[in-house]
Amino acid sequence: MFWAIVHLFVVFGGSIPYVFQYAEIHHRRNAQGFSLFVCLALCIANILRILFWFGKRFDLALLAQSIVMFICMIFMLEIAVRMNKKHTPKSQQKSLLRGDFLGSFWAWHDLASFLITLTVFTTFWSMVTVLLLRFQWYVETLGMVSLLVEASLGAPQLIRNWQRKSTQGMSIPMVLAWLCGDLAKTGYFVATGSPVQFWVCAILQISIDVFILGQVFVYRKNTDSSELPYNSSSPVHSVID
């Protein structure tokens, strides 16, 4: 019974922080405080981790976690894109379908652009993995890259907060849940003998979580005046949001 509960937490626990952020965005009707690059990092990380599983069969609970997290990120993208679109003049809205790629990468205003990009990414790396799966060096590298990307998922939010000199619009319960989840994951990885890539990267995640919580304290007096405009042509918007 104990391990059944632990496995359920592993599968769904990583998605819980985003329930807080989803609620924050829905309540404020504004997604500017949330970096879309968090979704990018987690989508890439979990796609690669699923492919890693085919080369190195780790715990099924961790595989299920990747699938659940990917679905969660699609929901986060949907609400964030919908809110960003509402705050952006139609003449400034960007779409991959209209040829807006490099200058507006991951700052589009329609969900289809994100889904197309993720589909192309998944198809390409699935083909590469089929070809190279028999090589151990490729499998180990795939696992390390997937987990390093996931470990850096807080970095876009860290940069976003630094650029704005504010954490307003970011869900603090989300970050606290990140930290608690990462601490629990690290213990789980060590206890179950998961590949070393998992727990080393979890330690990096914990470090970034702590830095973000430090920003909450440093920027605690800052208000809405620090908000960035919804302008897709803005360098800050294009890189961070």
PDB file of C-alpha atoms in Angstrom:
ATOM      1  CA  MET A   1       0.000   0.000   0.000  1.00  0.00           C
ATOM      2  CA  PHE A   2       2.797   2.407   0.915  1.00  0.00           C
ATOM      3  CA  TRP A   3       4.602   1.936  -2.386  1.00  0.00           C
ATOM      4  CA  ALA A   4       1.332   2.217  -4.307  1.00  0.00           C
ATOM      5  CA  ILE A   5       0.812   5.657  -2.755  1.00  0.00           C
ATOM      6  CA  VAL A   6       4.417   6.596  -3.487  1.00  0.00           C
ATOM      7  CA  HIS A   7       4.043   5.559  -7.124  1.00  0.00           C
ATOM      8  CA  LEU A   8       0.832   7.580  -7.469  1.00  0.00           C
ATOM      9  CA  PHE A   9       2.638  10.604  -6.058  1.00  0.00           C
ATOM     10  CA  VAL A  10       5.506  10.101  -8.496  1.00  0.00           C
ATOM     11  CA  VAL A  11       3.099   9.886 -11.447  1.00  0.00           C
ATOM     12  CA  PHE A  12       0.908  12.875 -10.572  1.00  0.00           C
ATOM     13  CA  GLY A  13       2.939  14.852  -8.043  1.00  0.00           C
ATOM     14  CA  GLY A  14       5.024  16.652 -10.640  1.00  0.00           C
ATOM     15  CA  SER A  15       1.902  18.100 -12.250  1.00  0.00           C
ATOM     16  CA  ILE A  16       0.387  19.449  -9.027  1.00  0.00           C
ATOM     17  CA  PRO A  17       2.425  22.711  -9.007  1.00  0.00           C
ATOM     18  CA  TYR A  18       0.898  23.665 -12.345  1.00  0.00           C
ATOM     19  CA  VAL A  19      -2.609  23.392 -10.923  1.00  0.00           C
ATOM     20  CA  PHE A  20      -1.692  26.413  -8.770  1.00  0.00           C
ATOM     21  CA  GLN A  21      -0.246  28.292 -11.746  1.00  0.00           C
ATOM     22  CA  TYR A  22      -3.245  27.436 -13.933  1.00  0.00           C
ATOM     23  CA  ALA A  23      -5.567  28.751 -11.229  1.00  0.00           C
ATOM     24  CA  GLU A  24      -3.445  31.911 -10.887  1.00  0.00           C
ATOM     25  CA  ILE A  25      -3.618  32.606 -14.623  1.00  0.00           C
ATOM     26  CA  HIS A  26      -7.347  31.893 -14.739  1.00  0.00           C
ATOM     27  CA  HIS A  27      -8.011  34.159 -11.762  1.00  0.00           C
ATOM     28  CA  ARG A  28      -5.907  37.075 -13.029  1.00  0.00           C
ATOM     29  CA  ARG A  29      -6.943  36.566 -16.673  1.00  0.00           C
ATOM     30  CA  ASN A  30      -3.288  37.265 -17.401  1.00  0.00           C
ATOM     31  CA  ALA A  31      -0.388  34.885 -18.143  1.00  0.00           C
ATOM     32  CA  GLN A  32       2.445  37.406 -18.299  1.00  0.00           C
ATOM     33  CA  GLY A  33       4.006  36.237 -15.046  1.00  0.00           C
ATOM     34  CA  PHE A  34       4.391  32.692 -16.398  1.00  0.00           C
ATOM     35  CA  SER A  35       7.191  31.863 -18.837  1.00  0.00           C
ATOM     36  CA  LEU A  36       6.121  29.719 -21.780  1.00  0.00           C
ATOM     37  CA  PHE A  37       9.678  28.410 -21.893  1.00  0.00           C
ATOM     38  CA  VAL A  38       8.866  26.379 -18.769  1.00  0.00           C
ATOM     39  CA  CYS A  39       6.414  24.469 -20.977  1.00  0.00           C
ATOM     40  CA  LEU A  40       9.033  24.146 -23.717  1.00  0.00           C
ATOM     41  CA  ALA A  41      11.607  22.729 -21.299  1.00  0.00           C
ATOM     42  CA  LEU A  42       9.184  20.191 -19.868  1.00  0.00           C
ATOM     43  CA  CYS A  43       7.771  19.127 -23.234  1.00  0.00           C
ATOM     44  CA  ILE A  44      11.261  18.507 -24.635  1.00  0.00           C
ATOM     45  CA  ALA A  45      12.451  16.801 -21.449  1.00  0.00           C
ATOM     46  CA  ASN A  46       9.518  14.415 -21.257  1.00  0.00           C
ATOM     47  CA  ILE A  47       9.495  13.556 -24.958  1.00  0.00           C
ATOM     48  CA  LEU A  48      13.194  12.648 -24.708  1.00  0.00           C
ATOM     49  CA  ARG A  49      12.677  10.782 -21.437  1.00  0.00           C
ATOM     50  CA  ILE A  50       9.961   8.632 -23.023  1.00  0.00           C
ATOM     51  CA  LEU A  51      12.377   7.805 -25.849  1.00  0.00           C
ATOM     52  CA  PHE A  52      15.094   7.108 -23.233  1.00  0.00           C
ATOM     53  CA  TRP A  53      12.823   4.480 -21.662  1.00  0.00           C
ATOM     54  CA  PHE A  54      12.939   2.397 -24.844  1.00  0.00           C
ATOM     55  CA  GLY A  55      16.713   2.179 -24.502  1.00  0.00           C
ATOM     56  CA  LYS A  56      16.916   1.816 -20.724  1.00  0.00           C
ATOM     57  CA  ARG A  57      13.812   0.427 -19.022  1.00  0.00           C
ATOM     58  CA  PHE A  58      13.567   2.466 -15.827  1.00  0.00           C
ATOM     59  CA  ASP A  59      10.623   2.485 -13.388  1.00  0.00           C
ATOM     60  CA  LEU A  60       7.214   2.502 -15.118  1.00  0.00           C
ATOM     61  CA  ALA A  61       6.007   5.137 -12.646  1.00  0.00           C
ATOM     62  CA  LEU A  62       8.606   7.545 -14.055  1.00  0.00           C
ATOM     63  CA  LEU A  63       7.488   6.753 -17.602  1.00  0.00           C
ATOM     64  CA  ALA A  64       3.862   7.423 -16.642  1.00  0.00           C
ATOM     65  CA  GLN A  65       4.983  10.658 -14.972  1.00  0.00           C
ATOM     66  CA  SER A  66       6.461  11.848 -18.265  1.00  0.00           C
ATOM     67  CA  ILE A  67       3.230  11.164 -20.148  1.00  0.00           C
ATOM     68  CA  VAL A  68       1.100  12.926 -17.514  1.00  0.00           C
ATOM     69  CA  MET A  69       3.465  15.915 -17.403  1.00  0.00           C
ATOM     70  CA  PHE A  70       3.418  16.299 -21.182  1.00  0.00           C
ATOM     71  CA  ILE A  71      -0.389  16.397 -21.173  1.00  0.00           C
ATOM     72  CA  CYS A  72      -0.283  18.902 -18.305  1.00  0.00           C
ATOM     73  CA  MET A  73       2.014  21.187 -20.321  1.00  0.00           C
ATOM     74  CA  ILE A  74      -0.417  21.180 -23.248  1.00  0.00           C
ATOM     75  CA  PHE A  75      -3.112  22.469 -20.882  1.00  0.00           C
ATOM     76  CA  MET A  76      -0.724  25.137 -19.566  1.00  0.00           C
ATOM     77  CA  LEU A  77       0.166  26.208 -23.095  1.00  0.00           C
ATOM     78  CA  GLU A  78      -3.501  26.451 -24.027  1.00  0.00           C
ATOM     79  CA  ILE A  79      -4.496  28.805 -21.215  1.00  0.00           C
ATOM     80  CA  ALA A  80      -1.303  30.889 -21.424  1.00  0.00           C
ATOM     81  CA  VAL A  81      -1.602  31.341 -25.194  1.00  0.00           C
ATOM     82  CA  ARG A  82      -5.301  32.167 -24.882  1.00  0.00           C
ATOM     83  CA  MET A  83      -4.639  34.861 -22.270  1.00  0.00           C
ATOM     84  CA  ASN A  84      -1.626  36.293 -24.112  1.00  0.00           C
ATOM     85  CA  LYS A  85      -3.709  36.548 -27.280  1.00  0.00           C
ATOM     86  CA  LYS A  86      -6.358  38.582 -25.462  1.00  0.00           C
ATOM     87  CA  HIS A  87      -3.741  41.137 -24.398  1.00  0.00           C
ATOM     88  CA  THR A  88      -2.022  41.420 -27.782  1.00  0.00           C
ATOM     89  CA  PRO A  89      -3.309  43.622 -30.633  1.00  0.00           C
ATOM     90  CA  LYS A  90      -4.322  41.520 -33.632  1.00  0.00           C
ATOM     91  CA  SER A  91      -1.704  43.220 -35.817  1.00  0.00           C
ATOM     92  CA  GLN A  92       1.057  42.030 -33.435  1.00  0.00           C
ATOM     93  CA  GLN A  93      -0.103  38.432 -33.034  1.00  0.00           C
ATOM     94  CA  LYS A  94       2.352  35.832 -34.307  1.00  0.00           C
ATOM     95  CA  SER A  95       1.726  32.406 -35.804  1.00  0.00           C
ATOM     96  CA  LEU A  96       3.937  29.714 -37.271  1.00  0.00           C
ATOM     97  CA  LEU A  97       1.254  29.242 -39.910  1.00  0.00           C
ATOM     98  CA  ARG A  98       1.990  32.772 -41.146  1.00  0.00           C
ATOM     99  CA  GLY A  99       5.736  32.164 -41.316  1.00  0.00           C
ATOM    100  CA  ASP A 100       6.664  33.632 -37.923  1.00  0.00           C
ATOM    101  CA  PHE A 101       9.389  31.283 -36.705  1.00  0.00           C
ATOM    102  CA  LEU A 102      12.836  32.455 -35.625  1.00  0.00           C
ATOM    103  CA  GLY A 103      11.904  35.962 -34.513  1.00  0.00           C
ATOM    104  CA  SER A 104       8.856  34.766 -32.594  1.00  0.00           C
ATOM    105  CA  PHE A 105       9.854  31.247 -31.595  1.00  0.00           C
ATOM    106  CA  TRP A 106       7.700  29.933 -28.745  1.00  0.00           C
ATOM    107  CA  ALA A 107       5.960  33.322 -28.454  1.00  0.00           C
ATOM    108  CA  TRP A 108       3.141  32.574 -30.873  1.00  0.00           C
ATOM    109  CA  HIS A 109      -0.494  33.431 -30.270  1.00  0.00           C
ATOM    110  CA  ASP A 110      -2.152  30.211 -31.446  1.00  0.00           C
ATOM    111  CA  LEU A 111      -1.916  26.748 -29.916  1.00  0.00           C
ATOM    112  CA  ALA A 112      -1.575  25.096 -33.343  1.00  0.00           C
ATOM    113  CA  SER A 113       1.905  26.607 -33.803  1.00  0.00           C
ATOM    114  CA  PHE A 114       3.112  24.965 -30.586  1.00  0.00           C
ATOM    115  CA  LEU A 115       1.528  21.597 -31.409  1.00  0.00           C
ATOM    116  CA  ILE A 116       3.073  21.552 -34.899  1.00  0.00           C
ATOM    117  CA  THR A 117       6.522  22.304 -33.460  1.00  0.00           C
ATOM    118  CA  LEU A 118       6.212  19.561 -30.829  1.00  0.00           C
ATOM    119  CA  THR A 119       4.993  17.062 -33.428  1.00  0.00           C
ATOM    120  CA  VAL A 120       7.954  17.772 -35.717  1.00  0.00           C
ATOM    121  CA  PHE A 121      10.381  17.533 -32.771  1.00  0.00           C
ATOM    122  CA  THR A 122       8.896  14.225 -31.590  1.00  0.00           C
ATOM    123  CA  THR A 123       8.885  12.706 -35.074  1.00  0.00           C
ATOM    124  CA  PHE A 124      12.487  13.697 -35.766  1.00  0.00           C
ATOM    125  CA  TRP A 125      13.928  12.368 -32.506  1.00  0.00           C
ATOM    126  CA  SER A 126      11.834   9.207 -32.689  1.00  0.00           C
ATOM    127  CA  MET A 127      13.416   8.447 -36.063  1.00  0.00           C
ATOM    128  CA  VAL A 128      16.907   9.200 -34.742  1.00  0.00           C
ATOM    129  CA  THR A 129      16.286   6.976 -31.713  1.00  0.00           C
ATOM    130  CA  VAL A 130      15.101   4.068 -33.862  1.00  0.00           C
ATOM    131  CA  LEU A 131      18.343   4.298 -35.834  1.00  0.00           C
ATOM    132  CA  LEU A 132      20.706   4.702 -32.856  1.00  0.00           C
ATOM    133  CA  LEU A 133      18.940   2.794 -30.073  1.00  0.00           C
ATOM    134  CA  ARG A 134      21.438  -0.066 -30.249  1.00  0.00           C
ATOM    135  CA  PHE A 135      24.301   2.234 -29.259  1.00  0.00           C
ATOM    136  CA  GLN A 136      24.703   2.557 -25.486  1.00  0.00           C
ATOM    137  CA  TRP A 137      26.430   5.944 -25.752  1.00  0.00           C
ATOM    138  CA  TYR A 138      23.376   7.360 -27.514  1.00  0.00           C
ATOM    139  CA  VAL A 139      20.942   5.973 -24.939  1.00  0.00           C
ATOM    140  CA  GLU A 140      22.965   7.368 -22.016  1.00  0.00           C
ATOM    141  CA  THR A 141      23.344  10.750 -23.721  1.00  0.00           C
ATOM    142  CA  LEU A 142      19.618  10.863 -24.489  1.00  0.00           C
ATOM    143  CA  GLY A 143      18.821  10.237 -20.840  1.00  0.00           C
ATOM    144  CA  MET A 144      21.255  12.863 -19.597  1.00  0.00           C
ATOM    145  CA  VAL A 145      20.032  15.509 -22.053  1.00  0.00           C
ATOM    146  CA  SER A 146      16.376  14.862 -21.210  1.00  0.00           C
ATOM    147  CA  LEU A 147      17.021  15.201 -17.497  1.00  0.00           C
ATOM    148  CA  LEU A 148      19.308  18.222 -17.820  1.00  0.00           C
ATOM    149  CA  VAL A 149      16.586  19.995 -19.793  1.00  0.00           C
ATOM    150  CA  GLU A 150      14.062  19.137 -17.088  1.00  0.00           C
ATOM    151  CA  ALA A 151      16.492  20.230 -14.390  1.00  0.00           C
ATOM    152  CA  SER A 152      16.720  23.655 -16.017  1.00  0.00           C
ATOM    153  CA  LEU A 153      12.951  24.113 -16.275  1.00  0.00           C
ATOM    154  CA  GLY A 154      12.988  26.749 -13.545  1.00  0.00           C
ATOM    155  CA  ALA A 155      15.654  28.787 -15.345  1.00  0.00           C
ATOM    156  CA  PRO A 156      13.213  30.544 -17.741  1.00  0.00           C
ATOM    157  CA  GLN A 157      11.089  31.570 -14.750  1.00  0.00           C
ATOM    158  CA  LEU A 158      14.219  32.719 -12.907  1.00  0.00           C
ATOM    159  CA  ILE A 159      15.237  34.862 -15.896  1.00  0.00           C
ATOM    160  CA  ARG A 160      11.681  36.105 -16.378  1.00  0.00           C
ATOM    161  CA  ASN A 161      11.537  37.328 -12.792  1.00  0.00           C
ATOM    162  CA  TRP A 162      14.952  38.982 -13.085  1.00  0.00           C
ATOM    163  CA  GLN A 163      13.971  40.804 -16.289  1.00  0.00           C
ATOM    164  CA  ARG A 164      10.764  42.102 -14.708  1.00  0.00           C
ATOM    165  CA  LYS A 165      12.314  42.676 -11.255  1.00  0.00           C
ATOM    166  CA  SER A 166       9.102  41.153  -9.964  1.00  0.00           C
ATOM    167  CA  THR A 167       7.544  37.781  -9.207  1.00  0.00           C
ATOM    168  CA  GLN A 168       3.984  39.094  -9.501  1.00  0.00           C
ATOM    169  CA  GLY A 169       1.819  36.774 -11.595  1.00  0.00           C
ATOM    170  CA  MET A 170       4.000  33.784 -10.727  1.00  0.00           C
ATOM    171  CA  SER A 171       2.358  31.305  -8.394  1.00  0.00           C
ATOM    172  CA  ILE A 172       4.431  31.031  -5.214  1.00  0.00           C
ATOM    173  CA  PRO A 173       2.610  27.813  -4.200  1.00  0.00           C
ATOM    174  CA  MET A 174       3.735  26.433  -7.579  1.00  0.00           C
ATOM    175  CA  VAL A 175       7.398  27.078  -6.740  1.00  0.00           C
ATOM    176  CA  LEU A 176       7.003  25.687  -3.216  1.00  0.00           C
ATOM    177  CA  ALA A 177       5.417  22.588  -4.728  1.00  0.00           C
ATOM    178  CA  TRP A 178       8.338  22.391  -7.173  1.00  0.00           C
ATOM    179  CA  LEU A 179      10.750  22.384  -4.239  1.00  0.00           C
ATOM    180  CA  CYS A 180       8.823  19.810  -2.207  1.00  0.00           C
ATOM    181  CA  GLY A 181       8.398  17.605  -5.253  1.00  0.00           C
ATOM    182  CA  ASP A 182      12.065  17.829  -6.206  1.00  0.00           C
ATOM    183  CA  LEU A 183      13.144  16.934  -2.677  1.00  0.00           C
ATOM    184  CA  ALA A 184      10.789  13.948  -2.687  1.00  0.00           C
ATOM    185  CA  LYS A 185      11.913  12.899  -6.178  1.00  0.00           C
ATOM    186  CA  THR A 186      15.566  12.969  -5.178  1.00  0.00           C
ATOM    187  CA  GLY A 187      14.880  10.643  -2.267  1.00  0.00           C
ATOM    188  CA  TYR A 188      12.805   8.353  -4.490  1.00  0.00           C
ATOM    189  CA  PHE A 189      15.501   8.180  -7.158  1.00  0.00           C
ATOM    190  CA  VAL A 190      18.156   7.235  -4.609  1.00  0.00           C
ATOM    191  CA  ALA A 191      15.900   4.729  -2.798  1.00  0.00           C
ATOM    192  CA  THR A 192      14.832   2.912  -5.975  1.00  0.00           C
ATOM    193  CA  GLY A 193      18.248   2.878  -7.608  1.00  0.00           C
ATOM    194  CA  SER A 194      17.148   4.980 -10.584  1.00  0.00           C
ATOM    195  CA  PRO A 195      19.809   5.819 -13.201  1.00  0.00           C
ATOM    196  CA  VAL A 196      22.292   8.390 -11.899  1.00  0.00           C
ATOM    197  CA  GLN A 197      21.032  10.949 -14.431  1.00  0.00           C
ATOM    198  CA  PHE A 198      17.772  11.235 -12.482  1.00  0.00           C
ATOM    199  CA  TRP A 199      19.012  12.170  -9.028  1.00  0.00           C
ATOM    200  CA  VAL A 200      21.951  14.324 -10.144  1.00  0.00           C
ATOM    201  CA  CYS A 201      19.588  16.487 -12.205  1.00  0.00           C
ATOM    202  CA  ALA A 202      17.060  16.587  -9.354  1.00  0.00           C
ATOM    203  CA  ILE A 203      19.711  18.252  -7.177  1.00  0.00           C
ATOM    204  CA  LEU A 204      20.159  20.937  -9.850  1.00  0.00           C
ATOM    205  CA  GLN A 205      16.386  21.481  -9.871  1.00  0.00           C
ATOM    206  CA  ILE A 206      16.381  22.013  -6.116  1.00  0.00           C
ATOM    207  CA  SER A 207      19.078  24.678  -6.453  1.00  0.00           C
ATOM    208  CA  ILE A 208      17.067  26.625  -9.047  1.00  0.00           C
ATOM    209  CA  ASP A 209      13.907  26.364  -6.912  1.00  0.00           C
ATOM    210  CA  VAL A 210      15.769  27.928  -3.993  1.00  0.00           C
ATOM    211  CA  PHE A 211      17.020  30.798  -6.184  1.00  0.00           C
ATOM    212  CA  ILE A 212      13.458  31.529  -7.374  1.00  0.00           C
ATOM    213  CA  LEU A 213      12.187  31.597  -3.794  1.00  0.00           C
ATOM    214  CA  GLY A 214      15.026  34.013  -3.053  1.00  0.00           C
ATOM    215  CA  GLN A 215      13.661  36.287  -5.790  1.00  0.00           C
ATOM    216  CA  VAL A 216      10.269  36.263  -4.078  1.00  0.00           C
ATOM    217  CA  PHE A 217      11.956  37.803  -1.033  1.00  0.00           C
ATOM    218  CA  VAL A 218      14.162  40.249  -2.986  1.00  0.00           C
ATOM    219  CA  TYR A 219      11.342  41.533  -5.212  1.00  0.00           C
ATOM    220  CA  ARG A 220       8.607  41.356  -2.565  1.00  0.00           C
ATOM    221  CA  LYS A 221       7.946  45.143  -2.635  1.00  0.00           C
ATOM    222  CA  ASN A 222       7.641  45.411  -6.420  1.00  0.00           C
ATOM    223  CA  THR A 223       4.186  45.863  -7.937  1.00  0.00           C
ATOM    224  CA  ASP A 224       2.394  45.966 -11.278  1.00  0.00           C
ATOM    225  CA  SER A 225       4.626  48.797 -12.460  1.00  0.00           C
ATOM    226  CA  SER A 226       7.245  46.192 -13.293  1.00  0.00           C
ATOM    227  CA  GLU A 227       4.985  44.384 -15.781  1.00  0.00           C
ATOM    228  CA  LEU A 228       6.296  44.074 -19.328  1.00  0.00           C
ATOM    229  CA  PRO A 229       4.053  45.053 -22.237  1.00  0.00           C
ATOM    230  CA  TYR A 230       2.443  42.371 -24.363  1.00  0.00           C
ATOM    231  CA  ASN A 231       4.476  43.009 -27.460  1.00  0.00           C
ATOM    232  CA  SER A 232       5.659  40.039 -29.480  1.00  0.00           C
ATOM    233  CA  SER A 233       8.296  42.133 -31.194  1.00  0.00           C
ATOM    234  CA  SER A 234       9.891  43.021 -27.880  1.00  0.00           C
ATOM    235  CA  PRO A 235      13.230  41.199 -27.397  1.00  0.00           C
ATOM    236  CA  VAL A 236      12.332  40.382 -23.808  1.00  0.00           C
ATOM    237  CA  HIS A 237       8.972  38.959 -24.824  1.00  0.00           C
ATOM    238  CA  SER A 238      10.448  36.930 -27.649  1.00  0.00           C
ATOM    239  CA  VAL A 239      13.181  35.365 -25.550  1.00  0.00           C
ATOM    240  CA  ILE A 240      11.541  34.904 -22.194  1.00  0.00           C
ATOM    241  CA  ASP A 241       7.798  34.631 -22.706  1.00  0.00           C
TER     242      ASP A 241
END
